[in-house]
mmCIF file with all atom_site columns, C-alpha atoms in Angstrom:
data_model
loop_
_atom_site.group_PDB
_atom_site.id
_atom_site.type_symbol
_atom_site.label_atom_id
_atom_site.label_alt_id
_atom_site.label_comp_id
_atom_site.label_asym_id
_atom_site.label_entity_id
_atom_site.label_seq_id
_atom_site.pdbx_PDB_ins_code
_atom_site.Cartn_x
_atom_site.Cartn_y
_atom_site.Cartn_z
_atom_site.occupancy
_atom_site.B_iso_or_equiv
_atom_site.pdbx_formal_charge
_atom_site.auth_seq_id
_atom_site.auth_comp_id
_atom_site.auth_asym_id
_atom_site.auth_atom_id
_atom_site.pdbx_PDB_model_num
ATOM 1   C CA . MET A 1 1   ? 0.039  -0.056 0.070  1.00 42.00 ? 10  MET A CA 1
ATOM 2   C CA . ASN A 1 2   ? 1.329  3.446  -0.911 1.00 40.00 ? 11  ASN A CA 1
ATOM 3   C CA . SER A 1 3   ? 1.794  6.011  1.770  1.00 43.00 ? 12  SER A CA 1
ATOM 4   C CA . PRO A 1 4   ? -0.187 9.204  0.988  1.00 54.00 ? 13  PRO A CA 1
ATOM 5   C CA . THR A 1 5   ? 1.822  12.071 -0.491 1.00 69.00 ? 14  THR A CA 1
ATOM 6   C CA . ILE A 1 6   ? 2.146  15.178 1.464  1.00 76.00 ? 15  ILE A CA 1
ATOM 7   C CA . PRO A 1 7   ? 1.445  18.270 -0.611 1.00 77.00 ? 16  PRO A CA 1
ATOM 8   C CA . VAL A 1 8   ? 4.287  20.765 -1.037 1.00 77.00 ? 17  VAL A CA 1
ATOM 9   C CA . GLN A 1 9   ? 3.778  24.051 0.864  1.00 85.00 ? 18  GLN A CA 1
ATOM 10  C CA . ASN A 1 10  ? 3.299  27.118 -1.543 1.00 93.00 ? 19  ASN A CA 1
ATOM 11  C CA . VAL A 1 11  ? 6.010  29.460 -1.465 1.00 95.00 ? 20  VAL A CA 1
ATOM 12  C CA . ASN A 1 12  ? 3.599  32.499 -1.200 1.00 94.00 ? 21  ASN A CA 1
ATOM 13  C CA . ASP A 1 13  ? 1.803  30.924 1.620  1.00 94.00 ? 22  ASP A CA 1
ATOM 14  C CA . PHE A 1 14  ? 5.188  30.525 3.417  1.00 96.00 ? 23  PHE A CA 1
ATOM 15  C CA . PHE A 1 15  ? 5.952  34.130 3.149  1.00 97.00 ? 24  PHE A CA 1
ATOM 16  C CA . GLU A 1 16  ? 2.491  35.110 4.272  1.00 96.00 ? 25  GLU A CA 1
ATOM 17  C CA . ILE A 1 17  ? 3.129  32.979 7.350  1.00 96.00 ? 26  ILE A CA 1
ATOM 18  C CA . TYR A 1 18  ? 6.426  34.695 7.903  1.00 97.00 ? 27  TYR A CA 1
ATOM 19  C CA . SER A 1 19  ? 5.018  38.215 7.500  1.00 95.00 ? 28  SER A CA 1
ATOM 20  C CA . ASN A 1 20  ? 2.321  37.332 10.187 1.00 95.00 ? 29  ASN A CA 1
ATOM 21  C CA . ALA A 1 21  ? 5.057  36.022 12.416 1.00 95.00 ? 30  ALA A CA 1
ATOM 22  C CA . LEU A 1 22  ? 6.999  39.442 11.914 1.00 94.00 ? 31  LEU A CA 1
ATOM 23  C CA . VAL A 1 23  ? 4.008  41.452 12.687 1.00 91.00 ? 32  VAL A CA 1
ATOM 24  C CA . GLN A 1 24  ? 3.202  39.458 15.769 1.00 93.00 ? 33  GLN A CA 1
ATOM 25  C CA . HIS A 1 25  ? 6.726  39.588 16.983 1.00 93.00 ? 34  HIS A CA 1
ATOM 26  C CA . ASN A 1 26  ? 6.628  35.667 17.044 1.00 96.00 ? 35  ASN A CA 1
ATOM 27  C CA . THR A 1 27  ? 10.292 35.166 17.066 1.00 96.00 ? 36  THR A CA 1
ATOM 28  C CA . LYS A 1 28  ? 9.749  31.384 17.913 1.00 97.00 ? 37  LYS A CA 1
ATOM 29  C CA . GLY A 1 29  ? 7.552  31.158 14.704 1.00 96.00 ? 38  GLY A CA 1
ATOM 30  C CA . MET A 1 30  ? 10.052 33.074 12.675 1.00 97.00 ? 39  MET A CA 1
ATOM 31  C CA . THR A 1 31  ? 12.792 30.589 13.917 1.00 97.00 ? 40  THR A CA 1
ATOM 32  C CA . TYR A 1 32  ? 10.681 27.581 13.108 1.00 97.00 ? 41  TYR A CA 1
ATOM 33  C CA . LEU A 1 33  ? 10.714 28.791 9.346  1.00 98.00 ? 42  LEU A CA 1
ATOM 34  C CA . HIS A 1 34  ? 14.392 28.518 9.080  1.00 98.00 ? 43  HIS A CA 1
ATOM 35  C CA . ASN A 1 35  ? 16.453 25.266 8.736  1.00 97.00 ? 44  ASN A CA 1
ATOM 36  C CA . ILE A 1 36  ? 19.045 24.961 11.463 1.00 97.00 ? 45  ILE A CA 1
ATOM 37  C CA . PRO A 1 37  ? 21.867 25.507 10.567 1.00 97.00 ? 46  PRO A CA 1
ATOM 38  C CA . CYS A 1 38  ? 21.189 28.642 8.354  1.00 98.00 ? 47  CYS A CA 1
ATOM 39  C CA . THR A 1 39  ? 23.101 31.552 7.229  1.00 98.00 ? 48  THR A CA 1
ATOM 40  C CA . MET A 1 40  ? 22.243 35.253 7.179  1.00 97.00 ? 49  MET A CA 1
ATOM 41  C CA . LEU A 1 41  ? 24.311 37.049 4.497  1.00 96.00 ? 50  LEU A CA 1
ATOM 42  C CA . SER A 1 42  ? 24.786 40.825 3.784  1.00 95.00 ? 51  SER A CA 1
ATOM 43  C CA . ASP A 1 43  ? 27.539 42.964 2.438  1.00 95.00 ? 52  ASP A CA 1
ATOM 44  C CA . ASP A 1 44  ? 28.587 43.694 5.998  1.00 93.00 ? 53  ASP A CA 1
ATOM 45  C CA . ALA A 1 45  ? 28.198 40.372 7.665  1.00 94.00 ? 54  ALA A CA 1
ATOM 46  C CA . THR A 1 46  ? 27.892 36.534 7.403  1.00 97.00 ? 55  THR A CA 1
ATOM 47  C CA . THR A 1 47  ? 26.184 34.780 10.351 1.00 96.00 ? 56  THR A CA 1
ATOM 48  C CA . ILE A 1 48  ? 25.669 31.230 10.676 1.00 98.00 ? 57  ILE A CA 1
ATOM 49  C CA . PHE A 1 49  ? 23.109 29.964 13.110 1.00 98.00 ? 58  PHE A CA 1
ATOM 50  C CA . SER A 1 50  ? 23.708 26.325 14.321 1.00 98.00 ? 59  SER A CA 1
ATOM 51  C CA . ASP A 1 51  ? 21.550 26.863 17.429 1.00 97.00 ? 60  ASP A CA 1
ATOM 52  C CA . ALA A 1 52  ? 17.811 27.844 17.223 1.00 97.00 ? 61  ALA A CA 1
ATOM 53  C CA . SER A 1 53  ? 17.858 29.781 20.413 1.00 97.00 ? 62  SER A CA 1
ATOM 54  C CA . LYS A 1 54  ? 20.670 32.052 19.115 1.00 97.00 ? 63  LYS A CA 1
ATOM 55  C CA . LEU A 1 55  ? 18.571 32.618 15.942 1.00 97.00 ? 64  LEU A CA 1
ATOM 56  C CA . GLU A 1 56  ? 15.554 33.545 17.936 1.00 97.00 ? 65  GLU A CA 1
ATOM 57  C CA . GLY A 1 57  ? 17.846 35.917 20.007 1.00 96.00 ? 66  GLY A CA 1
ATOM 58  C CA . PHE A 1 58  ? 18.865 37.652 16.746 1.00 95.00 ? 67  PHE A CA 1
ATOM 59  C CA . PHE A 1 59  ? 15.230 37.958 15.760 1.00 96.00 ? 68  PHE A CA 1
ATOM 60  C CA . ASN A 1 60  ? 14.377 39.384 19.208 1.00 94.00 ? 69  ASN A CA 1
ATOM 61  C CA . GLN A 1 61  ? 16.960 42.103 18.511 1.00 92.00 ? 70  GLN A CA 1
ATOM 62  C CA . GLY A 1 62  ? 15.227 42.912 15.169 1.00 88.00 ? 71  GLY A CA 1
ATOM 63  C CA . MET A 1 63  ? 11.851 43.030 16.949 1.00 91.00 ? 72  MET A CA 1
ATOM 64  C CA . SER A 1 64  ? 13.156 45.990 19.171 1.00 88.00 ? 73  SER A CA 1
ATOM 65  C CA . PHE A 1 65  ? 13.857 47.933 16.164 1.00 85.00 ? 74  PHE A CA 1
ATOM 66  C CA . TYR A 1 66  ? 10.396 47.302 14.714 1.00 87.00 ? 75  TYR A CA 1
ATOM 67  C CA . ARG A 1 67  ? 8.788  48.515 17.971 1.00 88.00 ? 76  ARG A CA 1
ATOM 68  C CA . GLN A 1 68  ? 11.124 51.458 18.244 1.00 87.00 ? 77  GLN A CA 1
ATOM 69  C CA . PHE A 1 69  ? 10.173 52.755 14.854 1.00 84.00 ? 78  PHE A CA 1
ATOM 70  C CA . GLY A 1 70  ? 6.514  51.780 14.888 1.00 88.00 ? 79  GLY A CA 1
ATOM 71  C CA . ILE A 1 71  ? 6.558  49.108 12.359 1.00 91.00 ? 80  ILE A CA 1
ATOM 72  C CA . THR A 1 72  ? 3.151  47.413 12.715 1.00 92.00 ? 81  THR A CA 1
ATOM 73  C CA . HIS A 1 73  ? 2.398  46.007 9.192  1.00 94.00 ? 82  HIS A CA 1
ATOM 74  C CA . VAL A 1 74  ? 4.659  44.061 6.933  1.00 94.00 ? 83  VAL A CA 1
ATOM 75  C CA . ARG A 1 75  ? 3.894  42.786 3.389  1.00 96.00 ? 84  ARG A CA 1
ATOM 76  C CA . SER A 1 76  ? 5.888  40.299 1.330  1.00 96.00 ? 85  SER A CA 1
ATOM 77  C CA . ASP A 1 77  ? 5.748  40.113 -2.355 1.00 96.00 ? 86  ASP A CA 1
ATOM 78  C CA . VAL A 1 78  ? 7.331  37.058 -4.035 1.00 96.00 ? 87  VAL A CA 1
ATOM 79  C CA . TRP A 1 79  ? 8.926  38.418 -7.118 1.00 96.00 ? 88  TRP A CA 1
ATOM 80  C CA . SER A 1 80  ? 10.596 35.356 -8.585 1.00 96.00 ? 89  SER A CA 1
ATOM 81  C CA . ARG A 1 81  ? 11.086 31.629 -7.753 1.00 96.00 ? 90  ARG A CA 1
ATOM 82  C CA . GLN A 1 82  ? 13.519 29.493 -9.469 1.00 96.00 ? 91  GLN A CA 1
ATOM 83  C CA . ASP A 1 83  ? 13.590 25.628 -8.676 1.00 96.00 ? 92  ASP A CA 1
ATOM 84  C CA . LEU A 1 84  ? 17.231 24.626 -8.425 1.00 97.00 ? 93  LEU A CA 1
ATOM 85  C CA . THR A 1 85  ? 16.228 20.993 -7.582 1.00 96.00 ? 94  THR A CA 1
ATOM 86  C CA . PRO A 1 86  ? 12.994 19.252 -6.882 1.00 94.00 ? 95  PRO A CA 1
ATOM 87  C CA . ARG A 1 87  ? 13.421 20.115 -3.241 1.00 96.00 ? 96  ARG A CA 1
ATOM 88  C CA . ILE A 1 88  ? 15.398 23.385 -3.246 1.00 97.00 ? 97  ILE A CA 1
ATOM 89  C CA . CYS A 1 89  ? 14.482 26.794 -4.720 1.00 97.00 ? 98  CYS A CA 1
ATOM 90  C CA . LYS A 1 90  ? 15.776 30.367 -4.924 1.00 98.00 ? 99  LYS A CA 1
ATOM 91  C CA . VAL A 1 91  ? 13.204 33.038 -4.058 1.00 98.00 ? 100 VAL A CA 1
ATOM 92  C CA . LYS A 1 92  ? 13.343 36.799 -4.511 1.00 98.00 ? 101 LYS A CA 1
ATOM 93  C CA . VAL A 1 93  ? 11.191 38.785 -1.951 1.00 98.00 ? 102 VAL A CA 1
ATOM 94  C CA . PHE A 1 94  ? 10.287 42.479 -1.832 1.00 97.00 ? 103 PHE A CA 1
ATOM 95  C CA . TRP A 1 95  ? 9.529  43.291 1.760  1.00 97.00 ? 104 TRP A CA 1
ATOM 96  C CA . GLN A 1 96  ? 7.372  46.416 2.613  1.00 96.00 ? 105 GLN A CA 1
ATOM 97  C CA . TYR A 1 97  ? 7.229  47.939 6.127  1.00 94.00 ? 106 TYR A CA 1
ATOM 98  C CA . PHE A 1 98  ? 4.294  50.165 7.321  1.00 94.00 ? 107 PHE A CA 1
ATOM 99  C CA . ASP A 1 99  ? 3.235  52.057 10.640 1.00 92.00 ? 108 ASP A CA 1
ATOM 100 C CA . ALA A 1 100 ? 0.067  51.546 12.303 1.00 92.00 ? 109 ALA A CA 1
ATOM 101 C CA . PHE A 1 101 ? -1.637 54.116 9.698  1.00 94.00 ? 110 PHE A CA 1
ATOM 102 C CA . LYS A 1 102 ? -0.386 51.684 6.845  1.00 93.00 ? 111 LYS A CA 1
ATOM 103 C CA . GLN A 1 103 ? 2.012  54.524 5.656  1.00 92.00 ? 112 GLN A CA 1
ATOM 104 C CA . PRO A 1 104 ? 5.089  53.120 4.219  1.00 92.00 ? 113 PRO A CA 1
ATOM 105 C CA . ILE A 1 105 ? 8.152  53.195 6.328  1.00 91.00 ? 114 ILE A CA 1
ATOM 106 C CA . TYR A 1 106 ? 10.817 51.312 4.115  1.00 93.00 ? 115 TYR A CA 1
ATOM 107 C CA . ASN A 1 107 ? 11.062 48.621 1.592  1.00 96.00 ? 116 ASN A CA 1
ATOM 108 C CA . CYS A 1 108 ? 13.853 46.049 0.842  1.00 96.00 ? 117 CYS A CA 1
ATOM 109 C CA . ASP A 1 109 ? 14.972 43.205 -1.199 1.00 97.00 ? 118 ASP A CA 1
ATOM 110 C CA . TYR A 1 110 ? 15.973 39.681 -0.072 1.00 98.00 ? 119 TYR A CA 1
ATOM 111 C CA . HIS A 1 111 ? 17.016 36.540 -1.777 1.00 98.00 ? 120 HIS A CA 1
ATOM 112 C CA . TYR A 1 112 ? 16.412 33.158 -0.104 1.00 98.00 ? 121 TYR A CA 1
ATOM 113 C CA . ILE A 1 113 ? 17.525 29.663 -0.729 1.00 98.00 ? 122 ILE A CA 1
ATOM 114 C CA . MET A 1 114 ? 14.887 27.382 0.669  1.00 98.00 ? 123 MET A CA 1
ATOM 115 C CA . LYS A 1 115 ? 14.606 23.596 1.150  1.00 97.00 ? 124 LYS A CA 1
ATOM 116 C CA . LEU A 1 116 ? 11.757 21.434 1.685  1.00 96.00 ? 125 LEU A CA 1
ATOM 117 C CA . ASP A 1 117 ? 11.724 19.531 4.848  1.00 95.00 ? 126 ASP A CA 1
ATOM 118 C CA . LYS A 1 118 ? 10.466 15.867 5.362  1.00 94.00 ? 127 LYS A CA 1
ATOM 119 C CA . HIS A 1 119 ? 6.819  17.309 5.677  1.00 93.00 ? 128 HIS A CA 1
ATOM 120 C CA . ASN A 1 120 ? 7.023  19.158 2.451  1.00 94.00 ? 129 ASN A CA 1
ATOM 121 C CA . HIS A 1 121 ? 7.220  22.577 4.402  1.00 94.00 ? 130 HIS A CA 1
ATOM 122 C CA . TRP A 1 122 ? 9.790  25.189 3.133  1.00 97.00 ? 131 TRP A CA 1
ATOM 123 C CA . LYS A 1 123 ? 12.585 26.238 5.361  1.00 98.00 ? 132 LYS A CA 1
ATOM 124 C CA . ILE A 1 124 ? 14.994 28.925 4.796  1.00 98.00 ? 133 ILE A CA 1
ATOM 125 C CA . ILE A 1 125 ? 18.528 27.839 4.507  1.00 98.00 ? 134 ILE A CA 1
ATOM 126 C CA . LEU A 1 126 ? 20.252 31.095 3.315  1.00 98.00 ? 135 LEU A CA 1
ATOM 127 C CA . SER A 1 127 ? 18.998 34.757 3.758  1.00 98.00 ? 136 SER A CA 1
ATOM 128 C CA . VAL A 1 128 ? 20.708 37.351 1.579  1.00 98.00 ? 137 VAL A CA 1
ATOM 129 C CA . SER A 1 129 ? 19.809 40.939 2.500  1.00 96.00 ? 138 SER A CA 1
ATOM 130 C CA . VAL A 1 130 ? 20.286 42.836 -0.689 1.00 97.00 ? 139 VAL A CA 1
ATOM 131 C CA . ASN A 1 131 ? 19.676 46.300 0.549  1.00 95.00 ? 140 ASN A CA 1
ATOM 132 C CA . GLU A 1 132 ? 17.812 46.447 3.897  1.00 92.00 ? 141 GLU A CA 1
ATOM 133 C CA . ARG A 1 133 ? 20.425 48.314 5.788  1.00 90.00 ? 142 ARG A CA 1
ATOM 134 C CA . GLU A 1 134 ? 20.803 51.054 3.235  1.00 92.00 ? 143 GLU A CA 1
ATOM 135 C CA . ARG A 1 135 ? 16.967 51.492 3.041  1.00 91.00 ? 144 ARG A CA 1
ATOM 136 C CA . MET A 1 136 ? 16.640 51.772 6.698  1.00 87.00 ? 145 MET A CA 1
ATOM 137 C CA . GLU A 1 137 ? 19.434 54.364 6.812  1.00 88.00 ? 146 GLU A CA 1
ATOM 138 C CA . GLU A 1 138 ? 17.841 56.359 4.054  1.00 90.00 ? 147 GLU A CA 1
ATOM 139 C CA . TRP A 1 139 ? 14.436 56.247 5.871  1.00 85.00 ? 148 TRP A CA 1
ATOM 140 C CA . LYS A 1 140 ? 16.067 57.139 9.268  1.00 82.00 ? 149 LYS A CA 1
ATOM 141 C CA . ASN A 1 141 ? 17.990 60.065 7.675  1.00 86.00 ? 150 ASN A CA 1
ATOM 142 C CA . SER A 1 142 ? 14.952 61.337 5.880  1.00 84.00 ? 151 SER A CA 1
ATOM 143 C CA . ARG A 1 143 ? 13.106 61.665 9.307  1.00 78.00 ? 152 ARG A CA 1
ATOM 144 C CA . LEU A 1 144 ? 16.040 63.862 10.483 1.00 75.00 ? 153 LEU A CA 1
ATOM 145 C CA . SER A 1 145 ? 15.634 66.276 7.648  1.00 67.00 ? 154 SER A CA 1
#
């Protein structure tokens, strides 16, 4: 007898879940969406997380920024997806961050390498921040002028 096949999670659904976790400051949920180990990569830093609690601590630091600057709404738009293998894909996401009045604060681009786990749920293995730091700095500087 064949075992039932588990449907593959939709990438757009994955990033909707991720966006909701961000808005709810659910750092445990955000951590769960990553493969351990995983890597965060930007021009300034390369950080490898081999411990889920350290990754959650990293996300907690980010949440304090969101609270400090009034980010209460987050939207993710999947701009492209390329299947590298049947279980690994590369995804480009455009993130938009808004205040309580749904006014834009800043936006940025990320690339992700994702892999399906044994339950056919996507997990982020590699996160590449293309321009988040620059966009945050531009926004913070524009508030000062």
